[in-house]
mmCIF file of C-alpha atoms in Angstrom:
data_model
loop_
_atom_site.group_PDB
_atom_site.id
_atom_site.type_symbol
_atom_site.label_atom_id
_atom_site.label_comp_id
_atom_site.label_asym_id
_atom_site.label_seq_id
_atom_site.Cartn_x
_atom_site.Cartn_y
_atom_site.Cartn_z
ATOM 1 C CA UNK A 1 -46.339 -50.194 4.081
ATOM 2 C CA UNK A 2 -43.654 -47.084 4.889
ATOM 3 C CA UNK A 3 -43.120 -44.021 2.249
ATOM 4 C CA UNK A 4 -40.715 -41.684 2.476
ATOM 5 C CA UNK A 5 -41.742 -38.350 1.516
ATOM 6 C CA UNK A 6 -38.972 -35.799 0.089
ATOM 7 C CA UNK A 7 -39.672 -32.332 -1.392
ATOM 8 C CA UNK A 8 -38.049 -29.165 -2.065
ATOM 9 C CA UNK A 9 -34.485 -30.682 -2.955
ATOM 10 C CA UNK A 10 -33.306 -27.412 -4.614
ATOM 11 C CA UNK A 11 -30.173 -28.758 -6.065
ATOM 12 C CA UNK A 12 -28.761 -29.410 -2.642
ATOM 13 C CA UNK A 13 -26.781 -32.962 -3.152
ATOM 14 C CA UNK A 14 -25.092 -32.991 0.166
ATOM 15 C CA UNK A 15 -28.694 -32.801 1.843
ATOM 16 C CA UNK A 16 -30.208 -35.043 -0.853
ATOM 17 C CA UNK A 17 -27.390 -37.854 -0.433
ATOM 18 C CA UNK A 18 -27.592 -37.459 3.439
ATOM 19 C CA UNK A 19 -31.522 -37.926 3.411
ATOM 20 C CA UNK A 20 -31.534 -40.981 0.964
ATOM 21 C CA UNK A 21 -28.934 -42.556 3.669
ATOM 22 C CA UNK A 22 -31.094 -42.183 6.383
ATOM 23 C CA UNK A 23 -34.115 -43.150 4.372
ATOM 24 C CA UNK A 24 -32.230 -46.357 3.881
ATOM 25 C CA UNK A 25 -32.029 -47.058 7.257
ATOM 26 C CA UNK A 26 -35.749 -46.512 8.137
ATOM 27 C CA UNK A 27 -37.038 -49.957 6.095
ATOM 28 C CA UNK A 28 -39.046 -47.732 3.599
ATOM 29 C CA UNK A 29 -40.509 -49.172 1.072
ATOM 30 C CA UNK A 30 -40.844 -46.522 -1.944
ATOM 31 C CA UNK A 31 -40.400 -42.858 -1.893
ATOM 32 C CA UNK A 32 -42.390 -40.117 -3.716
ATOM 33 C CA UNK A 33 -40.862 -36.773 -4.049
ATOM 34 C CA UNK A 34 -43.231 -33.674 -4.142
ATOM 35 C CA UNK A 35 -41.182 -31.458 -6.156
ATOM 36 C CA UNK A 36 -38.597 -28.674 -6.719
ATOM 37 C CA UNK A 37 -35.701 -31.174 -7.278
ATOM 38 C CA UNK A 38 -33.921 -27.923 -8.911
ATOM 39 C CA UNK A 39 -33.542 -24.264 -8.393
ATOM 40 C CA UNK A 40 -31.166 -22.116 -6.163
ATOM 41 C CA UNK A 41 -28.909 -25.095 -5.494
ATOM 42 C CA UNK A 42 -25.401 -25.853 -7.003
ATOM 43 C CA UNK A 43 -26.027 -29.479 -8.538
ATOM 44 C CA UNK A 44 -29.708 -29.645 -10.449
ATOM 45 C CA UNK A 45 -28.299 -32.561 -12.495
ATOM 46 C CA UNK A 46 -27.054 -35.010 -10.269
ATOM 47 C CA UNK A 47 -30.017 -34.254 -7.672
ATOM 48 C CA UNK A 48 -32.526 -35.087 -10.581
ATOM 49 C CA UNK A 49 -30.470 -38.065 -11.481
ATOM 50 C CA UNK A 50 -30.805 -39.545 -7.998
ATOM 51 C CA UNK A 51 -34.072 -38.532 -7.902
ATOM 52 C CA UNK A 52 -34.750 -40.284 -11.126
ATOM 53 C CA UNK A 53 -33.096 -43.414 -9.553
ATOM 54 C CA UNK A 54 -34.619 -43.583 -6.146
ATOM 55 C CA UNK A 55 -38.290 -42.078 -6.313
ATOM 56 C CA UNK A 56 -40.848 -44.242 -7.398
ATOM 57 C CA UNK A 57 -43.018 -40.878 -8.171
ATOM 58 C CA UNK A 58 -42.098 -37.417 -8.727
ATOM 59 C CA UNK A 59 -44.745 -34.284 -8.951
ATOM 60 C CA UNK A 60 -43.831 -31.049 -10.741
ATOM 61 C CA UNK A 61 -42.736 -28.406 -8.304
ATOM 62 C CA UNK A 62 -42.819 -24.444 -9.775
ATOM 63 C CA UNK A 63 -38.904 -24.422 -9.886
ATOM 64 C CA UNK A 64 -39.022 -27.588 -11.937
ATOM 65 C CA UNK A 65 -41.692 -25.881 -13.908
ATOM 66 C CA UNK A 66 -39.980 -22.806 -14.434
ATOM 67 C CA UNK A 67 -36.933 -24.480 -15.912
ATOM 68 C CA UNK A 68 -39.655 -25.449 -18.524
ATOM 69 C CA UNK A 69 -41.256 -22.479 -19.362
ATOM 70 C CA UNK A 70 -41.223 -18.903 -18.286
ATOM 71 C CA UNK A 71 -40.785 -18.563 -14.609
ATOM 72 C CA UNK A 72 -44.085 -16.643 -13.119
ATOM 73 C CA UNK A 73 -43.596 -14.705 -9.941
ATOM 74 C CA UNK A 74 -40.163 -15.076 -9.249
ATOM 75 C CA UNK A 75 -37.773 -12.665 -7.514
ATOM 76 C CA UNK A 76 -34.724 -11.359 -9.141
ATOM 77 C CA UNK A 77 -32.388 -14.123 -6.830
ATOM 78 C CA UNK A 78 -34.553 -16.779 -7.882
ATOM 79 C CA UNK A 79 -34.923 -15.657 -11.451
ATOM 80 C CA UNK A 80 -31.256 -15.478 -12.138
ATOM 81 C CA UNK A 81 -30.757 -18.938 -10.364
ATOM 82 C CA UNK A 82 -33.506 -20.568 -12.592
ATOM 83 C CA UNK A 83 -31.716 -19.056 -15.644
ATOM 84 C CA UNK A 84 -28.552 -20.422 -14.292
ATOM 85 C CA UNK A 85 -30.311 -23.844 -13.523
ATOM 86 C CA UNK A 86 -31.526 -24.238 -17.253
ATOM 87 C CA UNK A 87 -27.632 -23.919 -18.770
ATOM 88 C CA UNK A 88 -26.907 -26.432 -16.271
ATOM 89 C CA UNK A 89 -29.375 -29.073 -17.662
ATOM 90 C CA UNK A 90 -28.664 -27.938 -21.151
ATOM 91 C CA UNK A 91 -24.683 -28.432 -20.978
ATOM 92 C CA UNK A 92 -24.513 -31.753 -18.549
ATOM 93 C CA UNK A 93 -22.624 -33.094 -16.875
ATOM 94 C CA UNK A 94 -22.993 -36.785 -18.805
ATOM 95 C CA UNK A 95 -24.007 -37.736 -22.281
ATOM 96 C CA UNK A 96 -26.286 -36.135 -24.662
ATOM 97 C CA UNK A 97 -29.157 -39.140 -23.785
ATOM 98 C CA UNK A 98 -28.530 -38.242 -20.186
ATOM 99 C CA UNK A 99 -29.534 -34.214 -20.827
ATOM 100 C CA UNK A 100 -32.098 -35.303 -22.898
ATOM 101 C CA UNK A 101 -33.399 -38.215 -20.263
ATOM 102 C CA UNK A 102 -33.238 -35.117 -17.276
ATOM 103 C CA UNK A 103 -35.327 -32.666 -19.768
ATOM 104 C CA UNK A 104 -37.917 -35.627 -20.772
ATOM 105 C CA UNK A 105 -38.086 -36.454 -16.640
ATOM 106 C CA UNK A 106 -39.071 -32.749 -15.840
ATOM 107 C CA UNK A 107 -41.535 -32.261 -18.683
ATOM 108 C CA UNK A 108 -43.558 -35.390 -17.742
ATOM 109 C CA UNK A 109 -43.864 -34.505 -14.245
ATOM 110 C CA UNK A 110 -47.470 -34.775 -13.281
ATOM 111 C CA UNK A 111 -49.231 -31.757 -11.322
ATOM 112 C CA UNK A 112 -50.766 -34.081 -8.587
ATOM 113 C CA UNK A 113 -51.049 -37.404 -7.297
ATOM 114 C CA UNK A 114 -54.408 -39.119 -6.301
ATOM 115 C CA UNK A 115 -54.782 -42.242 -4.591
ATOM 116 C CA UNK A 116 -58.031 -42.018 -2.873
ATOM 117 C CA UNK A 117 -57.560 -40.774 0.916
ATOM 118 C CA UNK A 118 -53.911 -39.672 -0.268
ATOM 119 C CA UNK A 119 -53.256 -36.749 -2.277
ATOM 120 C CA UNK A 120 -49.556 -35.431 -2.985
ATOM 121 C CA UNK A 121 -49.105 -32.282 -4.506
ATOM 122 C CA UNK A 122 -46.592 -29.544 -4.145
ATOM 123 C CA UNK A 123 -48.263 -26.159 -3.427
ATOM 124 C CA UNK A 124 -51.653 -26.838 -2.630
ATOM 125 C CA UNK A 125 -54.743 -29.014 -3.049
ATOM 126 C CA UNK A 126 -56.221 -25.978 -5.052
ATOM 127 C CA UNK A 127 -53.522 -25.219 -7.003
ATOM 128 C CA UNK A 128 -51.244 -28.106 -6.967
ATOM 129 C CA UNK A 129 -47.966 -26.226 -8.438
ATOM 130 C CA UNK A 130 -48.105 -22.697 -6.831
ATOM 131 C CA UNK A 131 -50.216 -21.937 -4.210
ATOM 132 C CA UNK A 132 -48.341 -21.350 -0.797
ATOM 133 C CA UNK A 133 -50.119 -22.496 2.171
ATOM 134 C CA UNK A 134 -48.482 -20.567 5.217
ATOM 135 C CA UNK A 135 -48.795 -21.251 8.911
ATOM 136 C CA UNK A 136 -50.533 -18.424 9.509
ATOM 137 C CA UNK A 137 -53.031 -18.982 6.985
ATOM 138 C CA UNK A 138 -54.962 -20.960 10.087
ATOM 139 C CA UNK A 139 -56.099 -17.501 10.970
ATOM 140 C CA UNK A 140 -57.846 -17.376 7.645
ATOM 141 C CA UNK A 141 -60.967 -19.714 8.231
ATOM 142 C CA UNK A 142 -62.468 -18.999 4.936
ATOM 143 C CA UNK A 143 -59.303 -20.087 2.838
ATOM 144 C CA UNK A 144 -58.592 -22.991 5.169
ATOM 145 C CA UNK A 145 -62.640 -24.339 4.498
ATOM 146 C CA UNK A 146 -62.213 -24.133 0.606
ATOM 147 C CA UNK A 147 -58.533 -25.921 0.788
ATOM 148 C CA UNK A 148 -59.884 -28.688 2.847
ATOM 149 C CA UNK A 149 -63.060 -28.843 0.807
ATOM 150 C CA UNK A 150 -60.597 -30.166 -2.012
ATOM 151 C CA UNK A 151 -59.256 -32.955 -0.021
ATOM 152 C CA UNK A 152 -60.712 -36.445 0.476
ATOM 153 C CA UNK A 153 -58.361 -37.131 3.697
ATOM 154 C CA UNK A 154 -54.970 -36.573 3.947
ATOM 155 C CA UNK A 155 -53.063 -34.085 1.245
ATOM 156 C CA UNK A 156 -49.060 -33.924 1.606
ATOM 157 C CA UNK A 157 -47.604 -31.004 0.066
ATOM 158 C CA UNK A 158 -44.051 -28.917 0.074
ATOM 159 C CA UNK A 159 -43.439 -25.198 -1.482
ATOM 160 C CA UNK A 160 -43.261 -23.418 1.684
ATOM 161 C CA UNK A 161 -40.251 -25.175 3.307
ATOM 162 C CA UNK A 162 -42.263 -25.080 6.786
ATOM 163 C CA UNK A 163 -42.862 -28.773 8.146
ATOM 164 C CA UNK A 164 -46.046 -29.368 9.876
ATOM 165 C CA UNK A 165 -49.922 -30.073 10.149
ATOM 166 C CA UNK A 166 -52.848 -28.562 9.543
ATOM 167 C CA UNK A 167 -56.010 -29.488 11.060
ATOM 168 C CA UNK A 168 -59.633 -28.650 10.182
ATOM 169 C CA UNK A 169 -59.900 -27.203 13.471
ATOM 170 C CA UNK A 170 -57.518 -24.392 12.180
ATOM 171 C CA UNK A 171 -54.520 -25.487 14.187
ATOM 172 C CA UNK A 172 -50.859 -25.735 12.668
ATOM 173 C CA UNK A 173 -48.783 -28.206 14.411
ATOM 174 C CA UNK A 174 -45.066 -28.085 13.938
ATOM 175 C CA UNK A 175 -42.938 -31.328 14.313
ATOM 176 C CA UNK A 176 -41.890 -30.026 17.623
ATOM 177 C CA UNK A 177 -44.999 -29.438 19.011
ATOM 178 C CA UNK A 178 -46.086 -33.287 18.422
ATOM 179 C CA UNK A 179 -42.518 -34.548 19.229
ATOM 180 C CA UNK A 180 -42.137 -35.499 15.589
ATOM 181 C CA UNK A 181 -44.786 -38.186 15.534
ATOM 182 C CA UNK A 182 -48.450 -37.165 14.497
ATOM 183 C CA UNK A 183 -51.320 -40.262 14.356
ATOM 184 C CA UNK A 184 -53.162 -40.119 11.532
ATOM 185 C CA UNK A 185 -56.921 -40.235 12.518
ATOM 186 C CA UNK A 186 -60.442 -39.981 10.462
ATOM 187 C CA UNK A 187 -59.995 -35.837 10.167
ATOM 188 C CA UNK A 188 -59.128 -34.384 7.259
ATOM 189 C CA UNK A 189 -55.154 -32.984 7.078
ATOM 190 C CA UNK A 190 -53.076 -30.996 5.248
ATOM 191 C CA UNK A 191 -49.437 -32.243 6.015
ATOM 192 C CA UNK A 192 -45.886 -29.864 4.716
ATOM 193 C CA UNK A 193 -43.361 -32.400 4.567
ATOM 194 C CA UNK A 194 -40.818 -29.748 4.919
ATOM 195 C CA UNK A 195 -37.691 -29.224 2.916
ATOM 196 C CA UNK A 196 -34.806 -31.596 1.667
ATOM 197 C CA UNK A 197 -32.396 -28.618 0.099
ATOM 198 C CA UNK A 198 -33.612 -25.467 2.063
ATOM 199 C CA UNK A 199 -34.843 -25.760 5.393
ATOM 200 C CA UNK A 200 -36.862 -22.366 6.406
ATOM 201 C CA UNK A 201 -38.122 -23.274 9.989
ATOM 202 C CA UNK A 202 -34.969 -22.257 11.884
ATOM 203 C CA UNK A 203 -33.395 -25.560 12.007
ATOM 204 C CA UNK A 204 -30.940 -25.907 9.543
ATOM 205 C CA UNK A 205 -30.935 -29.910 9.333
ATOM 206 C CA UNK A 206 -32.741 -31.434 6.245
ATOM 207 C CA UNK A 207 -36.519 -32.262 7.052
ATOM 208 C CA UNK A 208 -38.264 -35.267 5.157
ATOM 209 C CA UNK A 209 -41.642 -37.358 6.409
ATOM 210 C CA UNK A 210 -42.013 -41.171 6.736
ATOM 211 C CA UNK A 211 -46.049 -42.195 6.336
ATOM 212 C CA UNK A 212 -46.941 -45.520 8.051
ATOM 213 C CA UNK A 213 -50.036 -47.052 6.589
ATOM 214 C CA UNK A 214 -50.262 -49.549 8.921
ATOM 215 C CA UNK A 215 -49.488 -47.699 11.571
ATOM 216 C CA UNK A 216 -51.317 -44.782 10.415
ATOM 217 C CA UNK A 217 -48.554 -42.456 11.711
ATOM 218 C CA UNK A 218 -46.366 -39.741 10.123
ATOM 219 C CA UNK A 219 -42.787 -38.796 11.717
ATOM 220 C CA UNK A 220 -40.663 -35.968 10.659
ATOM 221 C CA UNK A 221 -37.043 -36.813 10.188
ATOM 222 C CA UNK A 222 -34.361 -34.082 10.675
ATOM 223 C CA UNK A 223 -31.030 -35.187 8.786
ATOM 224 C CA UNK A 224 -27.794 -33.193 9.139
ATOM 225 C CA UNK A 225 -25.242 -32.585 6.057
ATOM 226 C CA UNK A 226 -22.484 -30.843 5.409
ATOM 227 C CA UNK A 227 -23.782 -27.406 4.281
ATOM 228 C CA UNK A 228 -20.735 -25.830 4.560
ATOM 229 C CA UNK A 229 -19.802 -27.711 1.358
ATOM 230 C CA UNK A 230 -22.897 -26.711 -0.426
ATOM 231 C CA UNK A 231 -22.873 -23.234 0.406
ATOM 232 C CA UNK A 232 -19.299 -22.809 -0.688
ATOM 233 C CA UNK A 233 -20.281 -24.262 -3.620
ATOM 234 C CA UNK A 234 -22.729 -21.583 -4.257
ATOM 235 C CA UNK A 235 -20.441 -18.849 -3.423
ATOM 236 C CA UNK A 236 -18.027 -20.126 -6.447
ATOM 237 C CA UNK A 237 -20.845 -19.833 -8.509
ATOM 238 C CA UNK A 238 -21.457 -15.828 -9.891
ATOM 239 C CA UNK A 239 -24.651 -16.583 -11.216
ATOM 240 C CA UNK A 240 -25.814 -17.896 -7.759
ATOM 241 C CA UNK A 241 -26.579 -15.186 -4.971
ATOM 242 C CA UNK A 242 -24.605 -15.635 -1.804
ATOM 243 C CA UNK A 243 -27.572 -15.105 0.094
ATOM 244 C CA UNK A 244 -28.499 -18.702 -1.167
ATOM 245 C CA UNK A 245 -25.515 -20.338 1.056
ATOM 246 C CA UNK A 246 -25.899 -17.995 3.745
ATOM 247 C CA UNK A 247 -29.534 -19.353 4.643
ATOM 248 C CA UNK A 248 -28.405 -22.855 4.393
ATOM 249 C CA UNK A 249 -26.487 -22.242 7.651
ATOM 250 C CA UNK A 250 -29.122 -20.412 9.585
ATOM 251 C CA UNK A 251 -32.510 -22.517 8.190
ATOM 252 C CA UNK A 252 -34.429 -19.531 6.933
#
């Protein structure tokens, strides 16, 4: 079976549409979303509608949670964006039934999905919603031991927007370092699938992963999109910082 894993869309409609189009060419059986559908970007409602329509399963991200409850630990730029996003979710587009459907969808999202050897979270296996697992954590052996202790075999996550594979040998292997394909074996792995809507690994193309459980492999896909269109939408919204548009162009 082939499963596409997308994460951290952040209201970027152009990126999500491009990724979904790419997924259609890859003979994928189903799509899982690892959270942060909204926040930062100019099209939260439209992105939610596409995720509801196309994804078999979706996990709660910290920005999704912040739209529902009081934001925790957000910087001023992210905080202003989430308040604007809440207003967008309250006021359409769409009928009152569509507005309610989006809120209901967010309110029912699980914090993690466990499928035997496969765990899916937004943040980390220890704190599924909020904990970051950055590449430099490989130098903290105790932290990595604790995280791997929470994993049966493979844990897929997002949150940092930095794609790559963490091994029990305290290595972080970026997509470029494995030629974008990594074979799954018996060793435990923590796998960051990267970001659809706001890449931060100095590559401004959207990133997602395809997991092939028959071939026991994962493949990182990079997809170009009209980031200038998204950035210009952000520039035209006073409550969204221009920096949110600028960073799309640079991938960081």
